[in-house]
PDB file of C-alpha atoms and ligand atoms in Angstrom:
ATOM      1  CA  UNK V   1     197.012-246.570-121.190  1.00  0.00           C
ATOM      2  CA  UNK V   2     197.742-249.949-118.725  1.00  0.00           C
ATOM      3  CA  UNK V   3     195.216-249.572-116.431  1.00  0.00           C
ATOM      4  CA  UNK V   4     192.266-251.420-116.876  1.00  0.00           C
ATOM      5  CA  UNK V   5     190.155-248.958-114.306  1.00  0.00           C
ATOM      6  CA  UNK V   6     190.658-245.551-113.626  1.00  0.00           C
ATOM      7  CA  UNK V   7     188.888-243.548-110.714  1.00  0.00           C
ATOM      8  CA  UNK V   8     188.384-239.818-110.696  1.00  0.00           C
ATOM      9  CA  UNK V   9     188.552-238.867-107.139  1.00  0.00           C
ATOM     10  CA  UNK V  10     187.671-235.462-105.743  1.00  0.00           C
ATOM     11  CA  UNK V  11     184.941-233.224-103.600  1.00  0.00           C
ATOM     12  CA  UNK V  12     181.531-232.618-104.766  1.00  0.00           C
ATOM     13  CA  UNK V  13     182.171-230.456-107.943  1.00  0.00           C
ATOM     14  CA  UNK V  14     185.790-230.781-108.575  1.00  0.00           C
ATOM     15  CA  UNK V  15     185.225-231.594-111.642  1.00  0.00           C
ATOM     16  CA  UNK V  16     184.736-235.326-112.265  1.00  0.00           C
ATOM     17  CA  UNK V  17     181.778-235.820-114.158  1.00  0.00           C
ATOM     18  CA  UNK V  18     183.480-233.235-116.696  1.00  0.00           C
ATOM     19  CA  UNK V  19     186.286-235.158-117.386  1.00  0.00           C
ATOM     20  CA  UNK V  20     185.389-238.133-116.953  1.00  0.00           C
ATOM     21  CA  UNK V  21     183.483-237.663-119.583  1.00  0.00           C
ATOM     22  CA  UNK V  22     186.542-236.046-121.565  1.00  0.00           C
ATOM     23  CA  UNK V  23     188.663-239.283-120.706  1.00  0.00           C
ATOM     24  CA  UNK V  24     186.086-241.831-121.730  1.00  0.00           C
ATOM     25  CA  UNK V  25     185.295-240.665-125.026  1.00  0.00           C
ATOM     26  CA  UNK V  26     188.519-239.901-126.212  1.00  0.00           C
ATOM     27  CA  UNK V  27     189.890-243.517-125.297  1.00  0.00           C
ATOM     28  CA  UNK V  28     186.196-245.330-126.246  1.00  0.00           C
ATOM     29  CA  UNK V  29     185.701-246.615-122.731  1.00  0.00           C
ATOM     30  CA  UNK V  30     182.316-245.909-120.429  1.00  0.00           C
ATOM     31  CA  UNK V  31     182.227-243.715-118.048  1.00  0.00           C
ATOM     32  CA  UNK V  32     180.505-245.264-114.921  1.00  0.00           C
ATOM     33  CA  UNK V  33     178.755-243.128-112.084  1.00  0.00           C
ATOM     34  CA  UNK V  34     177.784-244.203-109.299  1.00  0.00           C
ATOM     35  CA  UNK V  35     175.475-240.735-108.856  1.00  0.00           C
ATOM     36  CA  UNK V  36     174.195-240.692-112.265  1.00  0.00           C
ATOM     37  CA  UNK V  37     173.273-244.127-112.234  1.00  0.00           C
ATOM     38  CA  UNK V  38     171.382-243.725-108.293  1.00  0.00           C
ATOM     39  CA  UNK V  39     169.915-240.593-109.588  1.00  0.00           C
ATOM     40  CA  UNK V  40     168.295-242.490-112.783  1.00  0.00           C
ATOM     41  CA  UNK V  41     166.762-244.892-110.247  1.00  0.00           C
ATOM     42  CA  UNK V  42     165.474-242.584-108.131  1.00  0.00           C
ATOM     43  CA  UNK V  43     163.787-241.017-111.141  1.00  0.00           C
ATOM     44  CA  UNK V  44     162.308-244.303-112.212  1.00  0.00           C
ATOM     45  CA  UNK V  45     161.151-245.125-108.375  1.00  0.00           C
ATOM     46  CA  UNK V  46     163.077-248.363-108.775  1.00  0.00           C
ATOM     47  CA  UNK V  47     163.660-250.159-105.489  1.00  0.00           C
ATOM     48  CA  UNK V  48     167.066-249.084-105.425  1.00  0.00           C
ATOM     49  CA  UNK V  49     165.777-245.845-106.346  1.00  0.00           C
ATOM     50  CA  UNK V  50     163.665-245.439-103.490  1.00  0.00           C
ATOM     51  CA  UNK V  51     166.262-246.849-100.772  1.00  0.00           C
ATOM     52  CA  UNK V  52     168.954-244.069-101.759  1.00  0.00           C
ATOM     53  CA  UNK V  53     166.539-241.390-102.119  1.00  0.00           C
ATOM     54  CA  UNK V  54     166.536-240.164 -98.701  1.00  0.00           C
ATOM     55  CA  UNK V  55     170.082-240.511 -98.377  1.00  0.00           C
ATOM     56  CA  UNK V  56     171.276-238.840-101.224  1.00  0.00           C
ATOM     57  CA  UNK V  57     168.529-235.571-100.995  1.00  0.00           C
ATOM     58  CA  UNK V  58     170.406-235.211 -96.977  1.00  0.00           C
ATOM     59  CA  UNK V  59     174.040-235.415 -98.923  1.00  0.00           C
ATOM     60  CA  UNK V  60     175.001-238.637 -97.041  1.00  0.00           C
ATOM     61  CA  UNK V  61     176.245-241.262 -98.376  1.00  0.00           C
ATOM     62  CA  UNK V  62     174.210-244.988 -99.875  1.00  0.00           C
ATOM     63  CA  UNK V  63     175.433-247.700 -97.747  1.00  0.00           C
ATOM     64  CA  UNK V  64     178.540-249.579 -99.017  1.00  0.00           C
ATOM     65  CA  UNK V  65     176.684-252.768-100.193  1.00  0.00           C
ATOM     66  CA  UNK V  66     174.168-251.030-102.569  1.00  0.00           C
ATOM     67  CA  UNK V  67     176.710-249.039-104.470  1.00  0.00           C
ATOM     68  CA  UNK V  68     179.390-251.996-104.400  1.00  0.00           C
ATOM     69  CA  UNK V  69     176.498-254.467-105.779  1.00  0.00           C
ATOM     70  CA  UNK V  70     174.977-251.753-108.762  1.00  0.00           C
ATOM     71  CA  UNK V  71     179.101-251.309-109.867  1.00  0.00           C
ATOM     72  CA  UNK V  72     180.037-254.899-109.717  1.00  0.00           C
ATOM     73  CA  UNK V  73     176.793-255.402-112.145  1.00  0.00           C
ATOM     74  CA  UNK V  74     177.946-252.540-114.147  1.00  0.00           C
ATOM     75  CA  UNK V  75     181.253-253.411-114.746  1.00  0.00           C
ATOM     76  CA  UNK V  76     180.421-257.121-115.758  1.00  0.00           C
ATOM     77  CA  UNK V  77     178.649-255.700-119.063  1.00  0.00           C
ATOM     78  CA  UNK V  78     180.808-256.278-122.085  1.00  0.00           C
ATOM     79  CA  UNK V  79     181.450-252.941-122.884  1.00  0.00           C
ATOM     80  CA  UNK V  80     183.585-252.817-119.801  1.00  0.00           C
ATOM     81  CA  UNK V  81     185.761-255.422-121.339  1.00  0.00           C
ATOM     82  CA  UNK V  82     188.380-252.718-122.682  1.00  0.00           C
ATOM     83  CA  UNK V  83     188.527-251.203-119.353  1.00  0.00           C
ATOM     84  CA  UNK V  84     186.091-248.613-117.541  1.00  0.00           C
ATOM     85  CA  UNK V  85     186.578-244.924-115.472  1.00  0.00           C
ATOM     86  CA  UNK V  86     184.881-245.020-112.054  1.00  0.00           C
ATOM     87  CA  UNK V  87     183.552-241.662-111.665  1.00  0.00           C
ATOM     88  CA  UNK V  88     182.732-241.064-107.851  1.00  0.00           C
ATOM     89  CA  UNK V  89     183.473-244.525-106.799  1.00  0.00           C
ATOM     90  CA  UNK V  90     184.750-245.782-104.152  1.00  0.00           C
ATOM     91  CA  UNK V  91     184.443-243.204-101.678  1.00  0.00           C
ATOM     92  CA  UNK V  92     185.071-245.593 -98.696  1.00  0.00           C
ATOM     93  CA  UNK V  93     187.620-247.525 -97.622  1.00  0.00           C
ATOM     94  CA  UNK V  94     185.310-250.307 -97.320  1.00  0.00           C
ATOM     95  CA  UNK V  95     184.710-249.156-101.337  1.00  0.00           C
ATOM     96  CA  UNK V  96     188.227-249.181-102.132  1.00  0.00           C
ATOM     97  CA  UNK V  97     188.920-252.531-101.085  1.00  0.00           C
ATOM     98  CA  UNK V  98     186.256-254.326-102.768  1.00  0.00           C
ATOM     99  CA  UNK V  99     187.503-252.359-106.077  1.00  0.00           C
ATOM    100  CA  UNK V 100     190.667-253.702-105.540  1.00  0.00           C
ATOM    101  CA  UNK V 101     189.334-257.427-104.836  1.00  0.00           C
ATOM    102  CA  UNK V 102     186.825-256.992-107.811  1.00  0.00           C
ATOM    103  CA  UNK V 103     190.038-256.019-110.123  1.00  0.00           C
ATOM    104  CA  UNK V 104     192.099-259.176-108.607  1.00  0.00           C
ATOM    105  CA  UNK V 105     189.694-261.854-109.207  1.00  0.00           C
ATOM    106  CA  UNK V 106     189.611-259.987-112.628  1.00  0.00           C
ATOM    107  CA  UNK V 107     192.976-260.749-113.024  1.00  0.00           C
ATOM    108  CA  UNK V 108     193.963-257.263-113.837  1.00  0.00           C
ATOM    109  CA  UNK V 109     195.880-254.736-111.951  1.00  0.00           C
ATOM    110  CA  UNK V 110     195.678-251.811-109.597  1.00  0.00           C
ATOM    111  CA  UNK V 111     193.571-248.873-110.741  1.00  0.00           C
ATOM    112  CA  UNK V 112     194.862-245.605-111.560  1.00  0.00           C
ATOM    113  CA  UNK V 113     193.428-243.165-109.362  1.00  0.00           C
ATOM    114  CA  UNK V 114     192.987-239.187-110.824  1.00  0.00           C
ATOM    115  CA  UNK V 115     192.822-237.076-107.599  1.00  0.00           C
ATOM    116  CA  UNK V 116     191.254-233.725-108.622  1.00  0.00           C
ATOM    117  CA  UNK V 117     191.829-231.036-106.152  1.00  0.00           C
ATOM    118  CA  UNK V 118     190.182-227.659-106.053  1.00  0.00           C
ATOM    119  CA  UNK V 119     190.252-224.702-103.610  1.00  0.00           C
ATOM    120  CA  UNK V 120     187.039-225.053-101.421  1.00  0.00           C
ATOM    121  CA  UNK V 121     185.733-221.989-101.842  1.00  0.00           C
ATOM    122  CA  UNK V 122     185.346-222.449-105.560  1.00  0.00           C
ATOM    123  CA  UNK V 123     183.165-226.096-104.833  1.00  0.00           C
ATOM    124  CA  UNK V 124     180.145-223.931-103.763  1.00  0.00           C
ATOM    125  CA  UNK V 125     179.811-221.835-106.769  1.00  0.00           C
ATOM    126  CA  UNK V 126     180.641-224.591-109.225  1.00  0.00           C
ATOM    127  CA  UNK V 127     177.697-226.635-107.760  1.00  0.00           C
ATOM    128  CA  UNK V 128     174.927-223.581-107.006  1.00  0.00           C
ATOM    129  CA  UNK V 129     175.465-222.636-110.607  1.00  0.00           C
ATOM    130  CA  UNK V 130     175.802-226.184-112.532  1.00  0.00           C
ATOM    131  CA  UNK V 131     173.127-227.371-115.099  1.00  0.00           C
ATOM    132  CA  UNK V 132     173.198-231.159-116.840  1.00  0.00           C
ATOM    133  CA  UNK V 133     171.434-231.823-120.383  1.00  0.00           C
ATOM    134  CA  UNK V 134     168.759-233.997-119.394  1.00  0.00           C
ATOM    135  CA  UNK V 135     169.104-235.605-122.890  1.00  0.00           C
ATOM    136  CA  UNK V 136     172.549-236.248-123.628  1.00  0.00           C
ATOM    137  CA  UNK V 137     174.055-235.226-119.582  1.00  0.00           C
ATOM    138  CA  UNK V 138     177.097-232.477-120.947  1.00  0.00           C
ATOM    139  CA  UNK V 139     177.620-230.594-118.012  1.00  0.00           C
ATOM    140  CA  UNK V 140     177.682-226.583-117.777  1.00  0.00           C
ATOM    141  CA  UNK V 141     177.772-223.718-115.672  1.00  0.00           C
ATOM    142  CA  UNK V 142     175.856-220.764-115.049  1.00  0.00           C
ATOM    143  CA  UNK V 143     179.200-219.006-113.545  1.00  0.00           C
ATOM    144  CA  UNK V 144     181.740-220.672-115.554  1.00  0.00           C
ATOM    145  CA  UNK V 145     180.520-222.242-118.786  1.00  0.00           C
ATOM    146  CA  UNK V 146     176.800-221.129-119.680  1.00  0.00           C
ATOM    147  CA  UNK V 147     175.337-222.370-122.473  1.00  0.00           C
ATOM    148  CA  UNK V 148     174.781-220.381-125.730  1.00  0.00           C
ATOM    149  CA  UNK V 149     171.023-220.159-125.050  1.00  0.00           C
ATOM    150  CA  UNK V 150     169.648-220.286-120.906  1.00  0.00           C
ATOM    151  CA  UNK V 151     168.908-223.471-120.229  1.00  0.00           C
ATOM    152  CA  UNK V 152     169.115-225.385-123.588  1.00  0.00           C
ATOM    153  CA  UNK V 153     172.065-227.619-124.398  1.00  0.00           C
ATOM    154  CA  UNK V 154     174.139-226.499-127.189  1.00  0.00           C
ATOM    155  CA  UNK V 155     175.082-229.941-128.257  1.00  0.00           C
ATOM    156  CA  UNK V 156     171.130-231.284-128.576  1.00  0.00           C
ATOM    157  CA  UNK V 157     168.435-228.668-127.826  1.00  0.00           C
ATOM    158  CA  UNK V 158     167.906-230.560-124.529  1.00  0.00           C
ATOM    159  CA  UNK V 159     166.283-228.771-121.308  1.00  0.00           C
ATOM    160  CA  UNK V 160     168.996-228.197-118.649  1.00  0.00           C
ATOM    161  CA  UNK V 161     168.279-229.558-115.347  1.00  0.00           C
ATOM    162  CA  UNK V 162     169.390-227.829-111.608  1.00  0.00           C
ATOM    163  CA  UNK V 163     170.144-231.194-109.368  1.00  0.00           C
ATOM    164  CA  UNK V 164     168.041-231.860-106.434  1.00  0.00           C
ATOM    165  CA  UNK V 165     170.775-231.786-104.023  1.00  0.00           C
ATOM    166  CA  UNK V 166     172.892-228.827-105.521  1.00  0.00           C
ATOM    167  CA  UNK V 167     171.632-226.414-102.839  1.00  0.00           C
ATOM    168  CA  UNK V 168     173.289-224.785-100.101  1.00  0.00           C
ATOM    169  CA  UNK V 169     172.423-227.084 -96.824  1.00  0.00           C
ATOM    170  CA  UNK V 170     172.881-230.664 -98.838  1.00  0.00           C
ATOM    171  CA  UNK V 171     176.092-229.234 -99.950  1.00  0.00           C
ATOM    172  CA  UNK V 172     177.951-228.185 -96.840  1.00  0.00           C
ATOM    173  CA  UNK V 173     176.544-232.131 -95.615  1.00  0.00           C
ATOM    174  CA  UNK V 174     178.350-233.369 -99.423  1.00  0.00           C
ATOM    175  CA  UNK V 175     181.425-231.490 -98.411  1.00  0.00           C
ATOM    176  CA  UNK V 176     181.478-233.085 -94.765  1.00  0.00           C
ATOM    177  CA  UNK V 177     180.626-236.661 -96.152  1.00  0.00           C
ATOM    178  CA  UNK V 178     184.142-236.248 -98.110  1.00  0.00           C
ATOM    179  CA  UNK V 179     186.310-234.467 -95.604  1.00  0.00           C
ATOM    180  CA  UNK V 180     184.988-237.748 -93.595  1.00  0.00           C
ATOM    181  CA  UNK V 181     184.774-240.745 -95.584  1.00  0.00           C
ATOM    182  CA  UNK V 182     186.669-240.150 -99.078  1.00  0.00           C
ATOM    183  CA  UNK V 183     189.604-237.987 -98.526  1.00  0.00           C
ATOM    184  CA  UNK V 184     191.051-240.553 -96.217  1.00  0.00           C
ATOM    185  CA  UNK V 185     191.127-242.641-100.135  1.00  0.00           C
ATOM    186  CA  UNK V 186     194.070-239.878-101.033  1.00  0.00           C
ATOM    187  CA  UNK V 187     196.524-241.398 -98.862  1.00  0.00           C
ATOM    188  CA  UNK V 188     195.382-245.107 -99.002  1.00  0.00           C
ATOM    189  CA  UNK V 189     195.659-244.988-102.968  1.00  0.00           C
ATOM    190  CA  UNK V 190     199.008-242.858-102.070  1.00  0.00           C
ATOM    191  CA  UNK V 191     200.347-246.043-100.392  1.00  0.00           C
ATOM    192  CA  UNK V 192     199.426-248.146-103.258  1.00  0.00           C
ATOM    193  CA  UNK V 193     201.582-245.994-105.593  1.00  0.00           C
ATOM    194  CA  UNK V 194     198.958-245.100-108.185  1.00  0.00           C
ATOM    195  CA  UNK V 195     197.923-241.459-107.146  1.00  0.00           C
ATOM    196  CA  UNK V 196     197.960-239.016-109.874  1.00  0.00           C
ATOM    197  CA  UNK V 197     197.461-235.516-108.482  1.00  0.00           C
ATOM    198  CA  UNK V 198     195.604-233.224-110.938  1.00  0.00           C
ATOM    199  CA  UNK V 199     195.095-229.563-110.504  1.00  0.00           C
ATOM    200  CA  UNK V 200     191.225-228.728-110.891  1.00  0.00           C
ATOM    201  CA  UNK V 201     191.679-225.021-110.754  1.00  0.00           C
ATOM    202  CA  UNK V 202     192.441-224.562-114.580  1.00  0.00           C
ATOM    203  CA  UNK V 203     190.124-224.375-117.337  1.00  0.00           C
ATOM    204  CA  UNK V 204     188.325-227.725-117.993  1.00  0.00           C
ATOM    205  CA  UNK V 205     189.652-228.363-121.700  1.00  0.00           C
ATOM    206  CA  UNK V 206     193.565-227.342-120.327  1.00  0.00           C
ATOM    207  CA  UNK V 207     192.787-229.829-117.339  1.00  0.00           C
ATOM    208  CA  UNK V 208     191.803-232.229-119.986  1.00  0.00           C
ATOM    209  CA  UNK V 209     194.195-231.658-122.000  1.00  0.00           C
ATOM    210  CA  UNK V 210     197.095-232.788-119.297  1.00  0.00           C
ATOM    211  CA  UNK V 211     195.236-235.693-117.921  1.00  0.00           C
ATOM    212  CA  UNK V 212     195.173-237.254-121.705  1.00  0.00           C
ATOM    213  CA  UNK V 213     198.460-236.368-122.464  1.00  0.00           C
ATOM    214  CA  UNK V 214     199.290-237.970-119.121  1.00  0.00           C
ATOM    215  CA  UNK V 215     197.105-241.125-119.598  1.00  0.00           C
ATOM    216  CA  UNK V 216     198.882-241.734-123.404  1.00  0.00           C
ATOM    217  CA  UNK V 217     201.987-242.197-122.040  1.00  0.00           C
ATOM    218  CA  UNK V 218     200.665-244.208-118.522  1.00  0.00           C
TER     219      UNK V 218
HETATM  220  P1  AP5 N 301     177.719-237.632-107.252  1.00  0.00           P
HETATM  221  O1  AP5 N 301     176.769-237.473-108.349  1.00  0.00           O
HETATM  222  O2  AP5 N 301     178.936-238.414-107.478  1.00  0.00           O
HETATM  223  O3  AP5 N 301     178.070-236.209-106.693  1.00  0.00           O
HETATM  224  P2  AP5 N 301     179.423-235.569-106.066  1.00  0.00           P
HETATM  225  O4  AP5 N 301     180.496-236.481-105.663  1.00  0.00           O
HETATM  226  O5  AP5 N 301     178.905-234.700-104.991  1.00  0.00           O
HETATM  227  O6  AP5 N 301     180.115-234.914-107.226  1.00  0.00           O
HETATM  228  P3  AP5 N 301     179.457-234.000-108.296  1.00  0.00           P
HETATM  229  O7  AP5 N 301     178.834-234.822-109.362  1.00  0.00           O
HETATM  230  O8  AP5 N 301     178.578-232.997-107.597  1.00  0.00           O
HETATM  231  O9  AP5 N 301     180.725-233.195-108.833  1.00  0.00           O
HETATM  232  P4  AP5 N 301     181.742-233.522-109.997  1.00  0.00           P
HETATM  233  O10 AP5 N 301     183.091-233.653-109.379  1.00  0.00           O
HETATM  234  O11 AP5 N 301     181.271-234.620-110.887  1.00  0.00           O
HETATM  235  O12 AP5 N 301     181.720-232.128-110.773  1.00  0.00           O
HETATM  236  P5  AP5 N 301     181.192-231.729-112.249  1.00  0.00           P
HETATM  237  O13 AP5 N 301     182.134-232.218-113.281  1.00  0.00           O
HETATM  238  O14 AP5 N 301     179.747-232.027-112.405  1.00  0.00           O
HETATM  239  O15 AP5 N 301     176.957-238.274-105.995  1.00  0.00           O
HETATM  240  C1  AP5 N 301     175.702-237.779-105.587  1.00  0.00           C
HETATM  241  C2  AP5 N 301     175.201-238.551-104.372  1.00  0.00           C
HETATM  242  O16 AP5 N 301     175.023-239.933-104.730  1.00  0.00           O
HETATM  243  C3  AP5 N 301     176.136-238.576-103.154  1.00  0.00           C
HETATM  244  O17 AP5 N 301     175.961-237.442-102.337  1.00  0.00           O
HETATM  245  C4  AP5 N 301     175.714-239.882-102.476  1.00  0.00           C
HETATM  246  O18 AP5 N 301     174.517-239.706-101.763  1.00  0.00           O
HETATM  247  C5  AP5 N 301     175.421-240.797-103.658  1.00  0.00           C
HETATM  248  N1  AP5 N 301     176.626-241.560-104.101  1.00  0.00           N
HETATM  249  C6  AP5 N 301     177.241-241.493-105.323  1.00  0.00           C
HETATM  250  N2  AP5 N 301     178.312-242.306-105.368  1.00  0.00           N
HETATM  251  C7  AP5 N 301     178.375-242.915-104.157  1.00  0.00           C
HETATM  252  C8  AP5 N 301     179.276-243.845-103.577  1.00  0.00           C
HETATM  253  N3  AP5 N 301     180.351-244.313-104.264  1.00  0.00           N
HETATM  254  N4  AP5 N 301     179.053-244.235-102.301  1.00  0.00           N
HETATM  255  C9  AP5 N 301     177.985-243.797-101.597  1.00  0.00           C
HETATM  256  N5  AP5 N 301     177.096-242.876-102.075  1.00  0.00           N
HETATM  257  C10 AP5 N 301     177.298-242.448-103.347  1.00  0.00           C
HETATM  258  O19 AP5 N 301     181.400-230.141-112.155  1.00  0.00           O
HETATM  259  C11 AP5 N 301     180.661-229.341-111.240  1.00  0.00           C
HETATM  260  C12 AP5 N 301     180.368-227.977-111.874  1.00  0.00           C
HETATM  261  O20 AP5 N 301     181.588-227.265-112.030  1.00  0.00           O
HETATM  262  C13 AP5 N 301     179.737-228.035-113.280  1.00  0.00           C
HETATM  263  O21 AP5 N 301     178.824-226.981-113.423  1.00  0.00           O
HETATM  264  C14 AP5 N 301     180.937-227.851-114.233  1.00  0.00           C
HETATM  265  O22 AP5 N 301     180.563-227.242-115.458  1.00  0.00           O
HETATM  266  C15 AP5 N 301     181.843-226.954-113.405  1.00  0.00           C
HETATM  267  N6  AP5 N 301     183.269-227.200-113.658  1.00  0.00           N
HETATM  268  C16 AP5 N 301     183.876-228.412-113.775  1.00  0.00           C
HETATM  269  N7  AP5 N 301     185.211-228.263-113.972  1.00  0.00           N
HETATM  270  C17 AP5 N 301     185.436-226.918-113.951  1.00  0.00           C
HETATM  271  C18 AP5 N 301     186.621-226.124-114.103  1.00  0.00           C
HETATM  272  N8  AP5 N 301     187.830-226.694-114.297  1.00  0.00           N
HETATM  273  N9  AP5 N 301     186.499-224.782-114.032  1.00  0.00           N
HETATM  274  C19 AP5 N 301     185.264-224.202-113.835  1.00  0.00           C
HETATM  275  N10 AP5 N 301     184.119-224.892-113.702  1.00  0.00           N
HETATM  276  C20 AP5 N 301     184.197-226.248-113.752  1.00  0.00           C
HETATM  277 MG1   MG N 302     179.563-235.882-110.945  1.00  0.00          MG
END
């Protein structure tokens, strides 16, 4: 793979989180989100933490210059030497360009952006009915991929956590946020010539599958 940074675009439960986390262990690179890592602070009452809080629980987006500042942080760790997958990030214009400024005074290239695009009817469900190890963070569904025992991870024995904002109202406000201020990143990125479409209808491990078939030869 060229790219030194790959985003996973898409709506709220298209499927990101699942493989990004797919992506980044098969090619040894971390996986950064910009929710998990906002959703840790807010845990910990950090001040960042407690200025995204309110934000986040109305499904509206943190202002550009807090998520721009905890990325550019994240991504100067060494372990983001090798390269790094930007899971939910940028999801602004604003975002975008400061991604591509960050990778220029890198000296790298453009990202590789992984547009995952699912029906909208099928968003709701995956979200009312998703569950995250609050140990190890594997994703599952109640719908589409419960876990051998309710609410214990498979992998670790860990509780399985219902997010805060995965409920109806904070959803449809998610959903708007997008239609608003990320899909408009679909045709910038398409401009750029780097927009890989992926179909997030299939099953997770034949989506997977593709995109790492795809991203050994890119
Ligand atoms: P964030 O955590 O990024 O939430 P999101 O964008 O709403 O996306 P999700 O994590 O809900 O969905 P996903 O696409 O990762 O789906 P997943 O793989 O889990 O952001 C949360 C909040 O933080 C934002 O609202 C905002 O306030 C703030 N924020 C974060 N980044 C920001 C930024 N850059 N700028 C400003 N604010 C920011 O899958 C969902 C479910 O579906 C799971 O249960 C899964 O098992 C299931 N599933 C996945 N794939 C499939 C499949 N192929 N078939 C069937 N089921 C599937
Ligand atoms: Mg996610």
């Amino acid at each position: 793979m060229r790219a030194h940074a790959l985003i996973f675009l898409g709506a709220p439960g298209a499927g990101k989180g699942t493989q990004a986390r797919e992506v980044a262990t098969h090619f040894g690179i971390p996986q950064i989100s910009t929710g998990d890592i906002l959703r840790d602070a807010v845990k910990r009452e950090t001040k960042l933490g407690l200025a995204a809080k309110a934000k986040m629980e109305a499904g509206e987006l943190v202002p550009d210059e807090v998520v721009c500042g905890i990325v550019e942080e994240r991504v100067s760790e060494p372990d983001c030497r090798k390269g790094f997958i930007l899971d939910g990030f940028p999801r602004t214009i604003a975002q975008a360009k400061f991604v591509d400024q960050m990778l220029a005074a890198k000296g790298r290239g453009k990202p590789l952006v992984l547009d995952i695009d699912v029906g909208e009817d099928l968003l709701l469900k995956r979200l009312m009915g998703r569950q995250t190890c609050s140990v190890c963070g594997e994703i599952y569904n109640t719908y589409f991929n419960p876990p051998k025992v309710e609410g214990i991870c498979d992998k670790d024995g860990g509780k399985l956590l219902h997010r805060a904002d995965d409920n109806e109202a904070t959803i449809r406000q998610r959903l708007e946020a997008y239609h608003q201020q990320t899909q408009p990143l679909i045709e910038y990125y398409r401009g750029q010539g780097a927009l890989l479409a992926v179909d997030g209808n299939k099953e997770p491990h034949e989506i997977a599958k593709g995109l790492l078939d795809y991203l050994s030869r890119a």
